[in-house]
mmCIF file of C-alpha atoms in Angstrom:
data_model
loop_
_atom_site.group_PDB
_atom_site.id
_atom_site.type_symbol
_atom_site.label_atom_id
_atom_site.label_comp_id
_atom_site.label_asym_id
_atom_site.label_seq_id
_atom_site.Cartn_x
_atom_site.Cartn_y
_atom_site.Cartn_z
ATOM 1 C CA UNK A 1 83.702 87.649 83.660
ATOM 2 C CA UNK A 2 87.283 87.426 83.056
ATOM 3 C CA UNK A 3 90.423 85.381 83.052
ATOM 4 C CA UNK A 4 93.080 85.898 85.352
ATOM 5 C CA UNK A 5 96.864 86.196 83.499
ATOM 6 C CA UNK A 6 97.171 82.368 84.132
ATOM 7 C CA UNK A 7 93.830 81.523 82.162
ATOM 8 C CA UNK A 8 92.893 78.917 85.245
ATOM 9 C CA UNK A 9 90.672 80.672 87.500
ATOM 10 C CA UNK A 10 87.366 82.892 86.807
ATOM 11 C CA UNK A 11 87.441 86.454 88.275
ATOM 12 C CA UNK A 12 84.493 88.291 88.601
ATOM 13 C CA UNK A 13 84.348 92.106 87.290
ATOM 14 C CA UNK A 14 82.086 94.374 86.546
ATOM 15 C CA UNK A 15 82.832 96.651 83.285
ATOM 16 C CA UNK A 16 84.081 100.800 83.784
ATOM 17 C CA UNK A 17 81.371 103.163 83.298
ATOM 18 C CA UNK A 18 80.611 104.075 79.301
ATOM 19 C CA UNK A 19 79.619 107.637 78.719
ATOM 20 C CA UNK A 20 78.295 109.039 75.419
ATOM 21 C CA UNK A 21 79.983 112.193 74.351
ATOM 22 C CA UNK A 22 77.445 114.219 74.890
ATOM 23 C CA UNK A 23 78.072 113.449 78.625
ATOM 24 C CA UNK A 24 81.710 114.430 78.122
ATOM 25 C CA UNK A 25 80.634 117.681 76.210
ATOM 26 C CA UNK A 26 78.500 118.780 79.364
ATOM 27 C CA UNK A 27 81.019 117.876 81.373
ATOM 28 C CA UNK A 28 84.310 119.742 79.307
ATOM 29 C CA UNK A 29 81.871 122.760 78.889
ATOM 30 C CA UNK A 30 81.226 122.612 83.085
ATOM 31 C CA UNK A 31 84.839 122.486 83.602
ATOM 32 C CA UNK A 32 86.173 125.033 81.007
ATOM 33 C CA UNK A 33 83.520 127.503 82.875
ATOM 34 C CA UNK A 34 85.048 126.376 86.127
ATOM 35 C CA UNK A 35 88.397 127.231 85.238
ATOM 36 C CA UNK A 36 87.333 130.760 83.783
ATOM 37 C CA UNK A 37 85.414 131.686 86.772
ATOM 38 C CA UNK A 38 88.238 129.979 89.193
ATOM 39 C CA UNK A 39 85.768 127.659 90.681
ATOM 40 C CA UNK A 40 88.681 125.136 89.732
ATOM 41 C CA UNK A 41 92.063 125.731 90.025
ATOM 42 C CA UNK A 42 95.400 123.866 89.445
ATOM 43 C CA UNK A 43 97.929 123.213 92.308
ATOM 44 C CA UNK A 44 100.695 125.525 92.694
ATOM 45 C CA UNK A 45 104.138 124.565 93.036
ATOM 46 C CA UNK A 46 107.537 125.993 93.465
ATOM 47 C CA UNK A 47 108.827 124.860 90.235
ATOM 48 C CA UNK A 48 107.619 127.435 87.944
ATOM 49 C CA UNK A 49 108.351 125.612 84.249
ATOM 50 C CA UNK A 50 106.177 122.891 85.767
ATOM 51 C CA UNK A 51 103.123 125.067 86.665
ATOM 52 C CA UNK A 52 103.691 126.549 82.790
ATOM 53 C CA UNK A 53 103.837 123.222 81.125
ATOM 54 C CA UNK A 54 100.574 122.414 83.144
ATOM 55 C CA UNK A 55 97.854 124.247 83.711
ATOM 56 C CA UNK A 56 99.629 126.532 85.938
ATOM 57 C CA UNK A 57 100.149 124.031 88.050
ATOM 58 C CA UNK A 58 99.335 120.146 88.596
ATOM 59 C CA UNK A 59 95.602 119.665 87.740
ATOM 60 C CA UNK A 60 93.274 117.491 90.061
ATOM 61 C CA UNK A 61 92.085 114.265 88.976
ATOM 62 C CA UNK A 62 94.832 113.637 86.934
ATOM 63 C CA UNK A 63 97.965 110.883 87.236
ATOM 64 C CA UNK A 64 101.450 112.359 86.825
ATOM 65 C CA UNK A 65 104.203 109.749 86.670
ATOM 66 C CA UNK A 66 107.659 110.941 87.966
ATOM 67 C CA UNK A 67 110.559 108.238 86.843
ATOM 68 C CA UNK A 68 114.413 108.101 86.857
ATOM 69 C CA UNK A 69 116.890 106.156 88.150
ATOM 70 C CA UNK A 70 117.938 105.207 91.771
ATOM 71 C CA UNK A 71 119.019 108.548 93.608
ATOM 72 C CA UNK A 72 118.312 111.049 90.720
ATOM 73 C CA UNK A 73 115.942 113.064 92.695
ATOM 74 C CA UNK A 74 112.717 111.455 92.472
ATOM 75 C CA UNK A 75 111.784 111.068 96.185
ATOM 76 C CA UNK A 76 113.486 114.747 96.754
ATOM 77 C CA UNK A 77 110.511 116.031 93.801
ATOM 78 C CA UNK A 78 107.652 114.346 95.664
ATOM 79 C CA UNK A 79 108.347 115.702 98.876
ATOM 80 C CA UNK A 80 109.024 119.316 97.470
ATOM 81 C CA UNK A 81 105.801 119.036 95.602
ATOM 82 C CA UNK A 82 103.665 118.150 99.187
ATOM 83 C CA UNK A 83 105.474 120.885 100.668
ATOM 84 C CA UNK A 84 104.141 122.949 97.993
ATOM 85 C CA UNK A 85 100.814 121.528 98.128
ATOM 86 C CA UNK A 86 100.259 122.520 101.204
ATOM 87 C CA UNK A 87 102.560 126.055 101.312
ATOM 88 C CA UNK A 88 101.121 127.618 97.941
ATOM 89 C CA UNK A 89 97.722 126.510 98.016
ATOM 90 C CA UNK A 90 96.091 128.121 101.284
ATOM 91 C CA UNK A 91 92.588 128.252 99.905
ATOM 92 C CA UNK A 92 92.037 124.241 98.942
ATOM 93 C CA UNK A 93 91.447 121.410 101.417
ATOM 94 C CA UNK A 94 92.727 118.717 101.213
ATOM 95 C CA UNK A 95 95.034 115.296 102.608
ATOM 96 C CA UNK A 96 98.161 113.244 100.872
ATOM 97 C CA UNK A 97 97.874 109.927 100.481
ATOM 98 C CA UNK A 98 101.919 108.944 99.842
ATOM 99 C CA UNK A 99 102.675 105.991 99.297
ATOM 100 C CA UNK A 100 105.999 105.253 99.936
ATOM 101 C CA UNK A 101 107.171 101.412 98.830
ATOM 102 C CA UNK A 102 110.516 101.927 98.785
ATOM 103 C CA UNK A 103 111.677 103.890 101.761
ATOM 104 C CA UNK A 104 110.462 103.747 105.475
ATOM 105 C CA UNK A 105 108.159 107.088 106.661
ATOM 106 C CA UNK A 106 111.111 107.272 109.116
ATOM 107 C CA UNK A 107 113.797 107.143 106.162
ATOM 108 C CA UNK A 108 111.619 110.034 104.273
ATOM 109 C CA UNK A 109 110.876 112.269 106.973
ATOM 110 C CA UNK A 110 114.461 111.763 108.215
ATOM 111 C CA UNK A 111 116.109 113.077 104.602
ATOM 112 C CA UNK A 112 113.370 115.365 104.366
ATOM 113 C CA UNK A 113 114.759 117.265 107.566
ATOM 114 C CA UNK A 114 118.618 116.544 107.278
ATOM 115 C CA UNK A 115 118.837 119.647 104.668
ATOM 116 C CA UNK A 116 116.991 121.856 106.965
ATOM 117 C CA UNK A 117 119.663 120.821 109.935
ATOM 118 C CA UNK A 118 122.050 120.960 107.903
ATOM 119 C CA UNK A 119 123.277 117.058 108.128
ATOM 120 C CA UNK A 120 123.554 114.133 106.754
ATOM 121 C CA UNK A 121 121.059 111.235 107.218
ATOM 122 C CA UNK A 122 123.708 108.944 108.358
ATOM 123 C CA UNK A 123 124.400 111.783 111.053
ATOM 124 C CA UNK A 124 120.968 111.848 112.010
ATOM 125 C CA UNK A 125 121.040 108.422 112.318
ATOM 126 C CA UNK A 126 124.230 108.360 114.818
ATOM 127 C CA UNK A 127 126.371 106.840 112.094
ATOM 128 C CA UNK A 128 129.949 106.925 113.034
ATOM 129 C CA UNK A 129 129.575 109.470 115.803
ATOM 130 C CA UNK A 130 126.313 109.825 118.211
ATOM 131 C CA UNK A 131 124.193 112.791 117.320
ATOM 132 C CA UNK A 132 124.667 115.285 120.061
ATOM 133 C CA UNK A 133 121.761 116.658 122.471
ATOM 134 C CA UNK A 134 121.787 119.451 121.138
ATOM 135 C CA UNK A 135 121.620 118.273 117.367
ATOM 136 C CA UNK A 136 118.711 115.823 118.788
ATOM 137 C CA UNK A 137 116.354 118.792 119.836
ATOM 138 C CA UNK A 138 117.201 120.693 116.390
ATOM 139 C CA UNK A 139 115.563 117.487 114.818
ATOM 140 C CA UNK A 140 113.107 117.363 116.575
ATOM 141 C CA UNK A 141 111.773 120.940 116.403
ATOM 142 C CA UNK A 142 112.056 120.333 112.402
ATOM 143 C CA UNK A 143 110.270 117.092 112.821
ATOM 144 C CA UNK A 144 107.812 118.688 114.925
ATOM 145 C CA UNK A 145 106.472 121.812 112.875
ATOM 146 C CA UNK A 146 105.873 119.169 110.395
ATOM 147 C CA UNK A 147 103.986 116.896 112.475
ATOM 148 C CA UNK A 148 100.560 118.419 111.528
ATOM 149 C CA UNK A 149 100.161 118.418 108.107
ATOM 150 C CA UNK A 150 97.513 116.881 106.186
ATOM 151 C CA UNK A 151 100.068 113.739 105.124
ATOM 152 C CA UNK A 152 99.185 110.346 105.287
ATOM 153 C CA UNK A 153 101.768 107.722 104.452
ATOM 154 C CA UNK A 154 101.800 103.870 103.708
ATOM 155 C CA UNK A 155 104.964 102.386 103.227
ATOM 156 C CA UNK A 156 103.760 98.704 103.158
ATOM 157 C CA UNK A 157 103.907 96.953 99.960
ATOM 158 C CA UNK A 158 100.059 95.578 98.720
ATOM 159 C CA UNK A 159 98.383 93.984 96.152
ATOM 160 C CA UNK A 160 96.554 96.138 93.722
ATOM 161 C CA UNK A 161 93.284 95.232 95.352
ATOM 162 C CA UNK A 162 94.671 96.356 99.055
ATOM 163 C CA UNK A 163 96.264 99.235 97.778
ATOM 164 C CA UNK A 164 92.691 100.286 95.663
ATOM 165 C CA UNK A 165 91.148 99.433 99.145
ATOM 166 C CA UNK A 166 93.623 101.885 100.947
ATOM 167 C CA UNK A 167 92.712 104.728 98.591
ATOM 168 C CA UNK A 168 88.891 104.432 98.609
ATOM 169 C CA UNK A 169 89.020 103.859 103.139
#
């Protein structure tokens, strides 16, 4: 048992699972034959200096932070690399779990489309000018071949517990 930051109420927890090393040697030489016999394989992406720093692309099980300030391309990365994802590996099966805490699915999906319409979010969004009927349906064919991948987003904010919840349902 455990402390929480405050020191004033009890927490129960249980401890993370110990291994010995042989366990880790069994399980390094299982995955170094994996990789040789391309049982496992990294995800591809379009960004080939990234699949060369890696291990030719991002490796499962693994946690990749991406950081940088407000509107230096962050958000723009993330959605080129579930594009990818999906686009350059064929062969694995899989879902995204995105979540997004600081923009709306509505706001993502909508700036992930504007470049392919060639417009600007605010023009999507009728900002100073109505989007025409025509623009509309040009949106909405984007929006639609989209509509089936295997992306799940949550773009409410959570505790860690909730969002560890989210993960595991």
């Amino acid at each position: 048992k455990t402390f929480s930051s405050t020191g004033m109420e009890r927490i129960s927890s249980s401890p993370l699972e110990i291994k010995h090393i042989s366990e880790g040697v069994v399980s390094a030489k299982k995955y170094i034959a994996d990789r040789k016999s391309g049982k496992e394989k990294s995800l591809r992406t379009s960004f080939n200096k990234l699949n060369k720093v890696f291990m030719d692309g991002l490796d499962w099980y693994r946690i990749f932070t991406i950081a940088g300030l407000s509107g230096s391309g962050k958000s723009t990365i993330l959605e080129n690399l579930k594009r990818d994802f999906i686009v350059l590996n064929p062969d694995e099966n899989f879902d995204i779990l995105s979540f997004e805490f600081e923009m709306r699915i509505e706001d993502q999906l909508a700036r992930n489309v504007s470049s392919k319409v060639d417009m600007s979010v605010k023009e999507l969004y009728s900002a100073g000018g109505e989007l025409s009927d025509e623009d509309f349906e040009s949106v909405s064919k984007e929006l639609d071949k989209i509509s089936d991948a295997p992306i799940y987003y949550v773009d409410n904010v959570g505790t860690v517990k909730e969002i560890i919840e989210t993960i595991l349902y």
